[in-house]
Tab-separated table of C-alpha atoms in Angstrom:
chain	number	residue	atom	x	y	z
A	1	UNK	CA	-0.038	0.066	0.125
A	2	UNK	CA	1.247	3.433	-0.910
A	3	UNK	CA	2.207	6.073	1.736
A	4	UNK	CA	0.585	9.476	1.965
A	5	UNK	CA	0.027	12.287	4.357
A	6	UNK	CA	-2.926	14.334	4.993
A	7	UNK	CA	-4.914	16.507	7.588
A	8	UNK	CA	-8.484	16.711	8.669
A	9	UNK	CA	-10.735	19.112	6.704
A	10	UNK	CA	-13.914	20.735	7.808
A	11	UNK	CA	-17.210	21.251	5.974
A	12	UNK	CA	-20.126	19.117	4.663
A	13	UNK	CA	-19.204	16.074	2.406
A	14	UNK	CA	-21.120	13.954	-0.017
A	15	UNK	CA	-23.248	14.687	-2.943
A	16	UNK	CA	-26.969	14.150	-3.813
A	17	UNK	CA	-28.478	14.899	-0.363
A	18	UNK	CA	-31.891	13.841	-1.838
A	19	UNK	CA	-30.591	10.439	-3.123
A	20	UNK	CA	-31.297	6.866	-1.776
A	21	UNK	CA	-29.483	6.593	1.502
A	22	UNK	CA	-28.291	3.219	0.399
A	23	UNK	CA	-26.569	4.466	-2.721
A	24	UNK	CA	-25.570	8.032	-1.513
A	25	UNK	CA	-21.748	8.751	-1.712
A	26	UNK	CA	-20.013	8.129	1.653
A	27	UNK	CA	-16.813	10.412	1.518
A	28	UNK	CA	-16.278	11.686	4.924
A	29	UNK	CA	-14.947	10.082	8.358
A	30	UNK	CA	-15.492	11.586	11.661
A	31	UNK	CA	-14.485	10.545	15.277
A	32	UNK	CA	-16.678	11.446	18.298
A	33	UNK	CA	-16.432	11.567	22.022
A	34	UNK	CA	-19.504	9.526	22.628
A	35	UNK	CA	-19.223	10.335	26.382
A	36	UNK	CA	-19.273	13.975	25.768
A	37	UNK	CA	-21.393	13.997	22.731
A	38	UNK	CA	-18.686	15.891	20.837
A	39	UNK	CA	-17.248	15.504	17.525
A	40	UNK	CA	-13.385	15.576	17.832
A	41	UNK	CA	-12.501	15.772	14.088
A	42	UNK	CA	-13.741	15.031	10.658
A	43	UNK	CA	-11.905	14.717	7.200
A	44	UNK	CA	-12.771	14.076	3.439
A	45	UNK	CA	-11.738	10.519	2.447
A	46	UNK	CA	-9.242	10.415	-0.648
A	47	UNK	CA	-11.932	8.125	-2.257
A	48	UNK	CA	-15.655	7.510	-1.800
A	49	UNK	CA	-18.203	4.634	-2.170
A	50	UNK	CA	-21.836	4.010	-1.366
A	51	UNK	CA	-23.022	3.375	2.254
A	52	UNK	CA	-22.931	-0.035	1.178
A	53	UNK	CA	-19.327	-0.424	0.784
A	54	UNK	CA	-17.735	1.815	3.263
A	55	UNK	CA	-16.669	0.236	6.794
A	56	UNK	CA	-14.149	1.177	9.386
A	57	UNK	CA	-12.396	-0.071	12.590
A	58	UNK	CA	-9.851	0.886	15.062
A	59	UNK	CA	-6.440	-0.555	16.236
A	60	UNK	CA	-3.399	0.676	18.157
A	61	UNK	CA	-4.489	4.343	18.143
A	62	UNK	CA	-5.344	4.206	14.493
A	63	UNK	CA	-8.714	4.448	12.619
A	64	UNK	CA	-8.724	2.617	9.303
A	65	UNK	CA	-11.368	2.534	6.683
A	66	UNK	CA	-12.065	1.012	3.365
A	67	UNK	CA	-14.492	1.903	0.547
A	68	UNK	CA	-14.130	-1.076	-1.994
A	69	UNK	CA	-11.847	0.873	-4.409
A	70	UNK	CA	-9.281	2.010	-1.647
A	71	UNK	CA	-8.573	2.335	2.032
A	72	UNK	CA	-6.876	4.933	4.342
A	73	UNK	CA	-5.627	5.193	8.011
A	74	UNK	CA	-6.039	8.279	10.303
A	75	UNK	CA	-4.468	8.682	13.670
A	76	UNK	CA	-7.050	8.764	16.445
A	77	UNK	CA	-5.862	11.916	18.074
A	78	UNK	CA	-5.842	14.641	15.655
A	79	UNK	CA	-6.791	12.826	12.381
A	80	UNK	CA	-3.471	12.900	10.612
A	81	UNK	CA	-3.437	10.457	7.758
A	82	UNK	CA	-0.183	8.463	7.709
A	83	UNK	CA	-1.107	6.374	4.742
A	84	UNK	CA	-3.788	5.800	2.081
A	85	UNK	CA	-4.045	3.047	-0.911
A	86	UNK	CA	-6.076	4.701	-3.778
A	87	UNK	CA	-4.213	3.183	-6.727
A	88	UNK	CA	-6.128	0.789	-8.998
A	89	UNK	CA	-5.587	-2.721	-8.422
A	90	UNK	CA	-6.715	-6.357	-9.296
A	91	UNK	CA	-7.737	-6.646	-5.729
A	92	UNK	CA	-10.397	-4.606	-3.953
A	93	UNK	CA	-10.387	-3.770	-0.221
A	94	UNK	CA	-13.374	-5.373	1.267
A	95	UNK	CA	-12.716	-4.201	4.794
A	96	UNK	CA	-10.825	-4.338	8.018
A	97	UNK	CA	-10.992	-6.287	11.446
A	98	UNK	CA	-9.286	-4.273	14.207
A	99	UNK	CA	-8.457	-4.677	17.893
A	100	UNK	CA	-4.999	-5.958	18.948
A	101	UNK	CA	-3.872	-6.350	15.469
A	102	UNK	CA	-5.168	-5.312	11.899
A	103	UNK	CA	-6.381	-7.708	9.210
A	104	UNK	CA	-7.564	-6.742	5.669
A	105	UNK	CA	-9.838	-8.814	3.528
A	106	UNK	CA	-9.343	-8.496	-0.186
A	107	UNK	CA	-11.388	-9.964	-3.131
A	108	UNK	CA	-9.525	-10.400	-6.368
A	109	UNK	CA	-10.418	-10.950	-9.991
A	110	UNK	CA	-14.083	-11.283	-11.357
A	111	UNK	CA	-16.780	-10.046	-8.939
A	112	UNK	CA	-18.868	-12.998	-10.076
A	113	UNK	CA	-16.381	-15.500	-8.794
A	114	UNK	CA	-13.675	-13.767	-6.847
A	115	UNK	CA	-10.902	-15.184	-4.899
A	116	UNK	CA	-9.889	-13.781	-1.564
A	117	UNK	CA	-6.917	-12.919	0.488
A	118	UNK	CA	-6.433	-11.992	3.960
A	119	UNK	CA	-3.429	-9.808	5.106
A	120	UNK	CA	-2.004	-8.517	8.329
A	121	UNK	CA	-1.401	-4.899	7.999
A	122	UNK	CA	0.926	-2.734	9.817
A	123	UNK	CA	-1.350	0.194	10.918
A	124	UNK	CA	1.598	2.708	11.069
A	125	UNK	CA	2.442	2.154	7.320
A	126	UNK	CA	-0.226	0.244	5.641
A	127	UNK	CA	2.318	-2.442	4.555
A	128	UNK	CA	1.232	-5.997	4.494
A	129	UNK	CA	3.283	-8.291	6.979
A	130	UNK	CA	1.786	-11.508	5.609
A	131	UNK	CA	-0.708	-12.699	3.036
A	132	UNK	CA	-2.936	-15.714	3.298
A	133	UNK	CA	-4.657	-16.970	0.032
A	134	UNK	CA	-8.073	-18.478	0.828
A	135	UNK	CA	-9.010	-21.424	-1.330
A	136	UNK	CA	-10.869	-21.146	-4.577
A	137	UNK	CA	-14.733	-21.515	-4.465
A	138	UNK	CA	-15.775	-20.098	-1.369
A	139	UNK	CA	-18.789	-17.932	-1.385
A	140	UNK	CA	-17.887	-15.539	1.442
A	141	UNK	CA	-14.988	-14.812	3.996
A	142	UNK	CA	-15.538	-13.110	7.396
A	143	UNK	CA	-12.710	-11.740	9.664
A	144	UNK	CA	-13.692	-13.392	13.056
A	145	UNK	CA	-10.629	-12.336	15.209
A	146	UNK	CA	-7.500	-10.373	14.448
A	147	UNK	CA	-5.427	-11.793	17.213
A	148	UNK	CA	-5.278	-14.707	17.083
A	149	UNK	CA	-6.040	-14.599	13.414
A	150	UNK	CA	-9.246	-16.619	12.738
A	151	UNK	CA	-11.441	-16.382	9.627
A	152	UNK	CA	-14.603	-18.127	8.637
A	153	UNK	CA	-15.431	-19.178	5.278
A	154	UNK	CA	-18.672	-20.185	3.504
A	155	UNK	CA	-17.937	-23.042	1.332
A	156	UNK	CA	-20.639	-23.683	-1.345
A	157	UNK	CA	-23.358	-21.255	0.281
A	158	UNK	CA	-23.534	-17.960	2.313
A	159	UNK	CA	-23.755	-19.946	5.567
A	160	UNK	CA	-20.397	-20.346	7.493
A	161	UNK	CA	-19.118	-23.983	7.046
A	162	UNK	CA	-15.490	-23.646	8.412
A	163	UNK	CA	-13.773	-21.433	10.825
A	164	UNK	CA	-9.983	-21.366	10.087
A	165	UNK	CA	-7.070	-20.452	12.364
A	166	UNK	CA	-3.871	-18.931	11.228
A	167	UNK	CA	-0.372	-18.658	12.880
A	168	UNK	CA	1.584	-15.598	13.582
A	169	UNK	CA	3.130	-15.832	10.136
A	170	UNK	CA	-0.225	-16.194	8.339
A	171	UNK	CA	0.198	-19.767	7.730
A	172	UNK	CA	-2.851	-22.270	7.954
A	173	UNK	CA	-2.920	-23.616	11.464
A	174	UNK	CA	-6.225	-25.542	11.461
A	175	UNK	CA	-9.679	-25.781	9.921
A	176	UNK	CA	-12.639	-26.702	12.289
A	177	UNK	CA	-15.059	-28.602	10.416
A	178	UNK	CA	-18.314	-27.627	11.785
A	179	UNK	CA	-20.940	-30.158	12.535
A	180	UNK	CA	-23.957	-29.644	10.254
A	181	UNK	CA	-26.120	-29.215	13.334
A	182	UNK	CA	-24.060	-26.033	14.222
A	183	UNK	CA	-25.355	-22.811	12.428
A	184	UNK	CA	-23.192	-19.731	12.737
A	185	UNK	CA	-25.796	-16.888	12.446
A	186	UNK	CA	-25.516	-13.187	11.617
A	187	UNK	CA	-22.298	-13.267	9.609
A	188	UNK	CA	-23.626	-12.485	6.352
A	189	UNK	CA	-25.332	-9.027	6.739
A	190	UNK	CA	-27.523	-7.707	3.859
A	191	UNK	CA	-26.757	-3.926	3.026
A	192	UNK	CA	-23.696	-3.753	5.047
A	193	UNK	CA	-19.815	-3.854	4.187
A	194	UNK	CA	-18.764	-4.925	7.619
A	195	UNK	CA	-16.470	-7.924	7.429
A	196	UNK	CA	-15.920	-8.543	11.168
A	197	UNK	CA	-19.521	-9.582	11.639
A	198	UNK	CA	-19.502	-13.087	13.171
A	199	UNK	CA	-20.634	-11.991	16.690
A	200	UNK	CA	-21.717	-15.680	17.275
A	201	UNK	CA	-18.006	-16.752	17.302
A	202	UNK	CA	-15.737	-15.626	20.203
A	203	UNK	CA	-11.887	-16.639	20.155
A	204	UNK	CA	-9.262	-16.535	22.658
A	205	UNK	CA	-5.665	-18.070	22.534
A	206	UNK	CA	-6.852	-21.575	23.269
A	207	UNK	CA	-10.550	-22.073	22.021
A	208	UNK	CA	-13.249	-20.877	19.822
A	209	UNK	CA	-16.654	-20.459	21.443
A	210	UNK	CA	-19.800	-20.748	19.212
A	211	UNK	CA	-23.136	-19.422	20.221
A	212	UNK	CA	-26.145	-21.289	18.753
A	213	UNK	CA	-29.890	-21.083	19.218
A	214	UNK	CA	-30.135	-22.541	22.760
A	215	UNK	CA	-26.488	-23.287	23.752
A	216	UNK	CA	-22.905	-22.268	23.744
A	217	UNK	CA	-20.109	-24.697	22.841
A	218	UNK	CA	-16.219	-24.543	22.771
A	219	UNK	CA	-14.245	-25.893	19.986
A	220	UNK	CA	-10.513	-26.803	20.020
A	221	UNK	CA	-9.101	-24.616	16.893
A	222	UNK	CA	-6.580	-27.499	16.336
A	223	UNK	CA	-8.657	-30.601	16.735
A	224	UNK	CA	-12.264	-29.409	16.650
A	225	UNK	CA	-13.060	-31.329	19.737
A	226	UNK	CA	-16.306	-30.001	21.210
A	227	UNK	CA	-17.401	-29.072	24.742
A	228	UNK	CA	-20.742	-27.870	25.866
A	229	UNK	CA	-20.321	-24.627	27.969
A	230	UNK	CA	-23.800	-23.368	28.629
A	231	UNK	CA	-27.365	-24.477	27.931
A	232	UNK	CA	-29.756	-21.781	27.825
A	233	UNK	CA	-32.975	-22.703	29.603
A	234	UNK	CA	-33.974	-19.778	31.856
A	235	UNK	CA	-37.635	-19.443	31.516
A	236	UNK	CA	-39.693	-16.959	29.545
A	237	UNK	CA	-37.849	-13.912	30.640
A	238	UNK	CA	-34.377	-15.156	29.371
A	239	UNK	CA	-35.938	-16.888	26.449
A	240	UNK	CA	-36.964	-13.586	25.137
A	241	UNK	CA	-33.283	-12.472	25.025
A	242	UNK	CA	-31.308	-15.741	24.361
A	243	UNK	CA	-31.003	-15.781	20.659
A	244	UNK	CA	-27.117	-14.994	20.003
A	245	UNK	CA	-28.027	-13.683	16.573
A	246	UNK	CA	-29.951	-10.892	18.059
A	247	UNK	CA	-28.995	-10.397	21.670
A	248	UNK	CA	-25.741	-9.992	23.644
A	249	UNK	CA	-24.794	-12.747	26.252
A	250	UNK	CA	-22.109	-11.814	28.652
A	251	UNK	CA	-20.686	-13.933	31.410
A	252	UNK	CA	-19.254	-11.765	34.355
A	253	UNK	CA	-18.750	-12.227	37.901
A	254	UNK	CA	-20.560	-15.579	38.052
A	255	UNK	CA	-23.670	-14.276	36.494
A	256	UNK	CA	-24.813	-14.450	33.015
A	257	UNK	CA	-26.336	-11.110	31.389
A	258	UNK	CA	-28.990	-11.192	28.459
A	259	UNK	CA	-29.495	-7.950	26.612
A	260	UNK	CA	-31.221	-6.798	23.604
A	261	UNK	CA	-28.929	-5.184	20.989
A	262	UNK	CA	-31.707	-2.843	19.687
A	263	UNK	CA	-34.822	-1.495	21.326
A	264	UNK	CA	-37.849	-0.216	19.147
A	265	UNK	CA	-39.759	2.343	21.039
A	266	UNK	CA	-43.553	3.313	20.340
A	267	UNK	CA	-44.281	5.429	17.472
A	268	UNK	CA	-47.222	7.341	19.152
A	269	UNK	CA	-47.532	8.609	22.472
A	270	UNK	CA	-49.424	6.156	24.767
A	271	UNK	CA	-48.290	2.972	22.746
A	272	UNK	CA	-45.958	0.231	24.037
A	273	UNK	CA	-42.678	-0.510	22.439
A	274	UNK	CA	-42.078	-3.789	20.775
A	275	UNK	CA	-39.386	-5.054	23.377
A	276	UNK	CA	-40.760	-6.623	26.578
A	277	UNK	CA	-37.430	-7.480	28.056
A	278	UNK	CA	-34.361	-5.187	27.541
A	279	UNK	CA	-32.009	-7.035	29.971
A	280	UNK	CA	-32.078	-9.843	32.283
A	281	UNK	CA	-29.333	-11.088	34.664
A	282	UNK	CA	-29.212	-14.976	36.088
A	283	UNK	CA	-26.896	-16.106	38.899
A	284	UNK	CA	-26.505	-19.428	40.691
A	285	UNK	CA	-29.077	-20.422	43.272
A	286	UNK	CA	-26.084	-22.131	45.033
């Protein structure tokens, strides 16, 4: 990726304010202090895409964004741009996964039957530290974890079939063949360019945890050996919030917390919202 320098710019961006929101040009990036409700800085991107193709993430004090035809990085403090990749290429920047490291997903060749590459990127320079080439024929690739590096592929359909773990050099470590009964939900998001979207899979250094409709299992990323971690059977209150595809499930201090990701309020005064339960906590009776 080529290096460039830049600085935040002010002003309104984008063309066609009356256009369809799904196709309207997305050409600005802003960073906000959520606690203070204040915009810290915003800048015009060196390229633009529709709202269906732009995505962003953060890692190591850097904000990174991609818009299909290019990508750029900005320092979280101040917004200075250390690098941008805007040169035409046979491979398109699909998106990034951040956190402790930075992974990039690229699609190459014909859009009707692309091949995919995953790269570990140095957020300071934009240079690739290693490249992993995904086998041909998969229908989709998702970035599950940047550190350790884990991806999920959809072989033959849009549903995830195989999580794949990579080592520190980007070499294939292991493929976890999912039992046909296991369905990884929520990775393929319609009208979204987010590639770190598999919320039902959580990874640490030693195991891969997979949330399903009524239970959570742990899988050894090397052998695929399965262990049942949690069976969700908490009655009607928990039952309204125990779908990992639509709700968050957190274990903390010996308690399990179930919470809705979105809440739909009433449209008119006096009506009742669509969500009966917003959050429920469960602890051991012992």
